[in-house]
PDB file of C-alpha atoms in Angstrom:
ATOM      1  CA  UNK A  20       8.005   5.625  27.812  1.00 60.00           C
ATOM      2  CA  UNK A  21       4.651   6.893  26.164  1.00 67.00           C
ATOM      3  CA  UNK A  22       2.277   4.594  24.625  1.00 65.00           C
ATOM      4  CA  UNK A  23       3.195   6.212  20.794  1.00 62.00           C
ATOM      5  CA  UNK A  24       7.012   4.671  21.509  1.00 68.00           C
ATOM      6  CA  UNK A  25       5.375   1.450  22.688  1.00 71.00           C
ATOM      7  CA  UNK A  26       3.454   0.730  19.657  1.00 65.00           C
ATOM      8  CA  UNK A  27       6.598   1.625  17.659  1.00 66.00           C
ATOM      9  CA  UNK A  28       8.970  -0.525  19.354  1.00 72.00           C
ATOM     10  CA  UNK A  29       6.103  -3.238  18.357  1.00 65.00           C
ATOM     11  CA  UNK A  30       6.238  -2.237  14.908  1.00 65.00           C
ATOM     12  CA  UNK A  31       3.321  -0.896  15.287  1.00 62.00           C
ATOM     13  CA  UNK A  32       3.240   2.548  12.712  1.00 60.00           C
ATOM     14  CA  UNK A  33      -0.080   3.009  11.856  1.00 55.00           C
ATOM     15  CA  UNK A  34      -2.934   2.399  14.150  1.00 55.00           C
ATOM     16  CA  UNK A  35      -6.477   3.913  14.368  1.00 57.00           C
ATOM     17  CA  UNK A  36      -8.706   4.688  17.647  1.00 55.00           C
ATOM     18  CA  UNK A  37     -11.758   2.506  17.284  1.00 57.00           C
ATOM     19  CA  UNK A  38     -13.946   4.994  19.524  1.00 59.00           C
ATOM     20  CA  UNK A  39     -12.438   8.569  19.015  1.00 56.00           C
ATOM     21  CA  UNK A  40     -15.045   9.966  20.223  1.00 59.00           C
ATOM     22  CA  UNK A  41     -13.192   8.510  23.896  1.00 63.00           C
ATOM     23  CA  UNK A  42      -9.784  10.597  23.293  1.00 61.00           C
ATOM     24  CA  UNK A  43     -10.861  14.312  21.811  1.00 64.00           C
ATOM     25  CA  UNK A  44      -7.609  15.184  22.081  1.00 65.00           C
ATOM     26  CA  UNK A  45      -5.883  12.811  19.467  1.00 62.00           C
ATOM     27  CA  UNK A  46      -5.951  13.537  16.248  1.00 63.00           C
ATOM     28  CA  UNK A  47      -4.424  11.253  13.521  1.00 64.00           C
ATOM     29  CA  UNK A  48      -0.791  11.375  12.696  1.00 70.00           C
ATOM     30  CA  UNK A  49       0.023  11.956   8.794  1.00 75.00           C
ATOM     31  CA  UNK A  50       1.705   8.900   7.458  1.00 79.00           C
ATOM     32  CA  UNK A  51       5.260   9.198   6.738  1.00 80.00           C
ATOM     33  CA  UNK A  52       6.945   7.120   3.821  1.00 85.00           C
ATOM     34  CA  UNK A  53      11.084   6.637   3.224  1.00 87.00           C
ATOM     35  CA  UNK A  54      11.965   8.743   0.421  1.00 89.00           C
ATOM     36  CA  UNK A  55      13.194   5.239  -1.474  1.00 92.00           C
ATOM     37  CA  UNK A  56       9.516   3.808  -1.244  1.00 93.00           C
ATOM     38  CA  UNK A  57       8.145   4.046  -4.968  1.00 95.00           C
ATOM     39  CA  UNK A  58       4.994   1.720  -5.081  1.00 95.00           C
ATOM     40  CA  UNK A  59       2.424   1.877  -2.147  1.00 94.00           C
ATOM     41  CA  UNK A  60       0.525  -1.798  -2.158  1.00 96.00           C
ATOM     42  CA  UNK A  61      -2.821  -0.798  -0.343  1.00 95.00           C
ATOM     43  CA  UNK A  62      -4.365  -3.705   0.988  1.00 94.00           C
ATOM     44  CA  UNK A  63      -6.701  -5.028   3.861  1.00 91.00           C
ATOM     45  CA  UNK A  64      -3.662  -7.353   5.214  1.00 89.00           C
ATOM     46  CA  UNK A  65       0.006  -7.946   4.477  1.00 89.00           C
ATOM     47  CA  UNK A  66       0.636  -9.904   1.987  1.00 91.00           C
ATOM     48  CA  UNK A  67       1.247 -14.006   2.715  1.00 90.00           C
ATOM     49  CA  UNK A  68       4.296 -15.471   1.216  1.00 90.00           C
ATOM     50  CA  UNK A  69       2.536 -16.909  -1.075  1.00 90.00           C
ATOM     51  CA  UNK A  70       1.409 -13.519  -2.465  1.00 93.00           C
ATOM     52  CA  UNK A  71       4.826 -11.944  -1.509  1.00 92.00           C
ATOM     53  CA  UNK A  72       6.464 -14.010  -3.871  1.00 93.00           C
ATOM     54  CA  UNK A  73       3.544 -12.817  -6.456  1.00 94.00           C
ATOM     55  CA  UNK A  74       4.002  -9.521  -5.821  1.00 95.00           C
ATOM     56  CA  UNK A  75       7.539  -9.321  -5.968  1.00 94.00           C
ATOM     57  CA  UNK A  76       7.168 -10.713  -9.586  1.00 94.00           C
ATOM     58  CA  UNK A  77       5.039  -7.858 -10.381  1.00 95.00           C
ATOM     59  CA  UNK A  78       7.466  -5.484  -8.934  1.00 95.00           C
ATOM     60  CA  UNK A  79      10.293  -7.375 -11.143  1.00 95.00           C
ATOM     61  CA  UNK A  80       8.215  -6.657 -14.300  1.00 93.00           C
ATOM     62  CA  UNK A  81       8.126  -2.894 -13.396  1.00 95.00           C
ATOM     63  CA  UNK A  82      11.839  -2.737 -12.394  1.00 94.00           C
ATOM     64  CA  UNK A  83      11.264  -2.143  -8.681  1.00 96.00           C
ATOM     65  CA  UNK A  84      12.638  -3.888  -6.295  1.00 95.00           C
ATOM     66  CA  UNK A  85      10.496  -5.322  -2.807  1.00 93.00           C
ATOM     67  CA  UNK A  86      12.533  -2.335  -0.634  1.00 94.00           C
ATOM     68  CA  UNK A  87      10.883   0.205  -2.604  1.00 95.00           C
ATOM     69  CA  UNK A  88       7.891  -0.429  -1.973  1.00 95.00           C
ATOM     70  CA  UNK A  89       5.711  -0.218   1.256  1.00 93.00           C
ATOM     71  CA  UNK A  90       1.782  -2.041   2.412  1.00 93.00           C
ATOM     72  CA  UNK A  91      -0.506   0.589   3.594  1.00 91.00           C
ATOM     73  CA  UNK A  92      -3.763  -0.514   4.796  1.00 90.00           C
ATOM     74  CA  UNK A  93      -6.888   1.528   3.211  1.00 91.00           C
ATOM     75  CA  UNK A  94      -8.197   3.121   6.292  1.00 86.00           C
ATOM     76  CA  UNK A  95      -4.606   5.054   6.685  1.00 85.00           C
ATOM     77  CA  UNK A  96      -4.560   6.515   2.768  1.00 87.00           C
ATOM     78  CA  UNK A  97      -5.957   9.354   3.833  1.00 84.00           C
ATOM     79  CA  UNK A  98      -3.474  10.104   6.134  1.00 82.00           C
ATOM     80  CA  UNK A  99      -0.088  10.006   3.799  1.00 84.00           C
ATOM     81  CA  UNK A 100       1.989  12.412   4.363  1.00 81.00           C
ATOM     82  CA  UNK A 101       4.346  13.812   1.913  1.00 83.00           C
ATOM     83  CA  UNK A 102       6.115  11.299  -0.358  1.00 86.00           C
ATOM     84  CA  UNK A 103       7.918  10.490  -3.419  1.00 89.00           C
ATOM     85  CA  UNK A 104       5.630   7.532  -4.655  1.00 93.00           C
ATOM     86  CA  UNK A 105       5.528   6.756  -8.491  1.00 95.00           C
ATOM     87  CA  UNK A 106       2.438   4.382  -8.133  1.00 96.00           C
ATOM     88  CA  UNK A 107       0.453   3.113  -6.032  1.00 96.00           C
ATOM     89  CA  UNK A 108      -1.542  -0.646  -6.582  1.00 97.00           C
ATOM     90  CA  UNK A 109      -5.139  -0.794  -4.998  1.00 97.00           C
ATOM     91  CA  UNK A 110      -5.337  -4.945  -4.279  1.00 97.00           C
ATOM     92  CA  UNK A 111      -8.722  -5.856  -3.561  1.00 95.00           C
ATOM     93  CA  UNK A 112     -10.273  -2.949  -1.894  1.00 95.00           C
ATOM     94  CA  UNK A 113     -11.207   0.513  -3.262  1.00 92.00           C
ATOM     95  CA  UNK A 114      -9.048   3.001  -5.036  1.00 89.00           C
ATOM     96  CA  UNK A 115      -8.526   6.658  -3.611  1.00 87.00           C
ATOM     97  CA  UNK A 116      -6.671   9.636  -6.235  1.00 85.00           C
ATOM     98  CA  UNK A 117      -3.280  10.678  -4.983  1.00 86.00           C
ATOM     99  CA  UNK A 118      -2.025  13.188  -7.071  1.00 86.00           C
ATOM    100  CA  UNK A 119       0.566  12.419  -9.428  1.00 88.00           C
ATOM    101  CA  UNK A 120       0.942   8.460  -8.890  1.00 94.00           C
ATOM    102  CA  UNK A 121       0.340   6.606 -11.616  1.00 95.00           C
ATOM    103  CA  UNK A 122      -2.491   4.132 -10.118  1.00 95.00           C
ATOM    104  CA  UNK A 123      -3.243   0.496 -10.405  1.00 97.00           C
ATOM    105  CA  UNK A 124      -6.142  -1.969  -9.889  1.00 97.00           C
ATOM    106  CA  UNK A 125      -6.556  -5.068  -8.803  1.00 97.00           C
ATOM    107  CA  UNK A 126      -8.336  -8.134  -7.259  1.00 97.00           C
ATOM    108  CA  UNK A 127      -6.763  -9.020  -3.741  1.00 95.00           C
ATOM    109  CA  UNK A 128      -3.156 -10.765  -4.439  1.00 95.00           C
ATOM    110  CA  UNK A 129      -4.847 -13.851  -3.024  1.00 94.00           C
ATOM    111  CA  UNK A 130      -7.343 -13.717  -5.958  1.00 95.00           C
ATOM    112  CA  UNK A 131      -5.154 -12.548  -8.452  1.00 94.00           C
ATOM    113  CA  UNK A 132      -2.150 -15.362  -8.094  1.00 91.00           C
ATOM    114  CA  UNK A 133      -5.698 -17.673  -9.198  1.00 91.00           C
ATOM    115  CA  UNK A 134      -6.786 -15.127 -12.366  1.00 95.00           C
ATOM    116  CA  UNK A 135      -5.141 -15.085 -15.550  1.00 95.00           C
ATOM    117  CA  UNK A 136      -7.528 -12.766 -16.899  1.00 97.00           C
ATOM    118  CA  UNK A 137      -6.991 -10.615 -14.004  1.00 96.00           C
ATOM    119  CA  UNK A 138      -3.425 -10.731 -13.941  1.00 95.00           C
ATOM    120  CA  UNK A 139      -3.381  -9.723 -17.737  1.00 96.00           C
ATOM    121  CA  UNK A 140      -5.596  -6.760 -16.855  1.00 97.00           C
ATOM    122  CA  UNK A 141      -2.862  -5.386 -14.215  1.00 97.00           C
ATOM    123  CA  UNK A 142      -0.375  -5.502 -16.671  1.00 95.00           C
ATOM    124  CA  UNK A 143      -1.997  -3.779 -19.457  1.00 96.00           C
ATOM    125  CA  UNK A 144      -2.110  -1.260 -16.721  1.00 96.00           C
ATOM    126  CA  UNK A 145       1.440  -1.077 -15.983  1.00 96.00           C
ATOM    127  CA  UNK A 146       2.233  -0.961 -20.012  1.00 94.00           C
ATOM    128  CA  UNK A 147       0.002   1.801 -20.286  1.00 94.00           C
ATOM    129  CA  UNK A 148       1.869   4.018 -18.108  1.00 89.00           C
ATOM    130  CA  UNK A 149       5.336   2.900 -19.518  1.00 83.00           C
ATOM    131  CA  UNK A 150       3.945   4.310 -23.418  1.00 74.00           C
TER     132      UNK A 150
END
């Protein structure tokens, strides 16, 4: 078994080489997406329940569903692959252009689920992109 299997038997399906300058000959792997996932939620960390439950609420409001939609941490953006995203929510760190997603901002979830100004902010957003 090679170490790639390993790390995906852990669950493990994006990772980055801290010192890459120690393995020349591994480059990073594009970043694949299910063809059902329709909102990206880019992120430093997973989101807790607490925010889970927030986040599905947003999802709700834009008639998706939690299955279509996928956590990618910022450091791997650049490495998506091909997909069939609509949007893609930037909570809490910096937002990046993919081409042809309709994209949101956003405080962290954990700062949001406290901000009502915030929250009203994200869905003027969302509205927009529905006119």
């Amino acid at each position: 078994m090679n170490d790639l299997q390993r790390l995906k038997e852990m669950g493990i399906t994006i990772w980055d080489v801290r010192r890459p300058e120690c393995y020349p000959d591994v480059s990073p792997q594009p970043v694949s997406l299910p063809d059902d996932c329709k909102l990206l939620l880019v992120c430093e960390s997973k989101p807790t329940e607490q925010e889970a439950f927030l986040f599905s609420k947003v999802l709700a409001s834009m008639k998706l569903s939690v299955e279509q939609a996928l956590h990618l941490p910022p450091q791997a953006v650049n490495l998506l692959g091909k997909h069939q995203l609509d949007w893609c929510w930037f909570a809490g760190t910096k937002d990046t252009d993919i081409e042809g997603v309709k994209r949101l901002t956003s405080p962290s979830l954990a700062a949001l689920d406290n901000d009502q100004l915030a929250k009203k902010q994200l869905w003027q957003q969302i509205k927009h992109y529905e006119s």
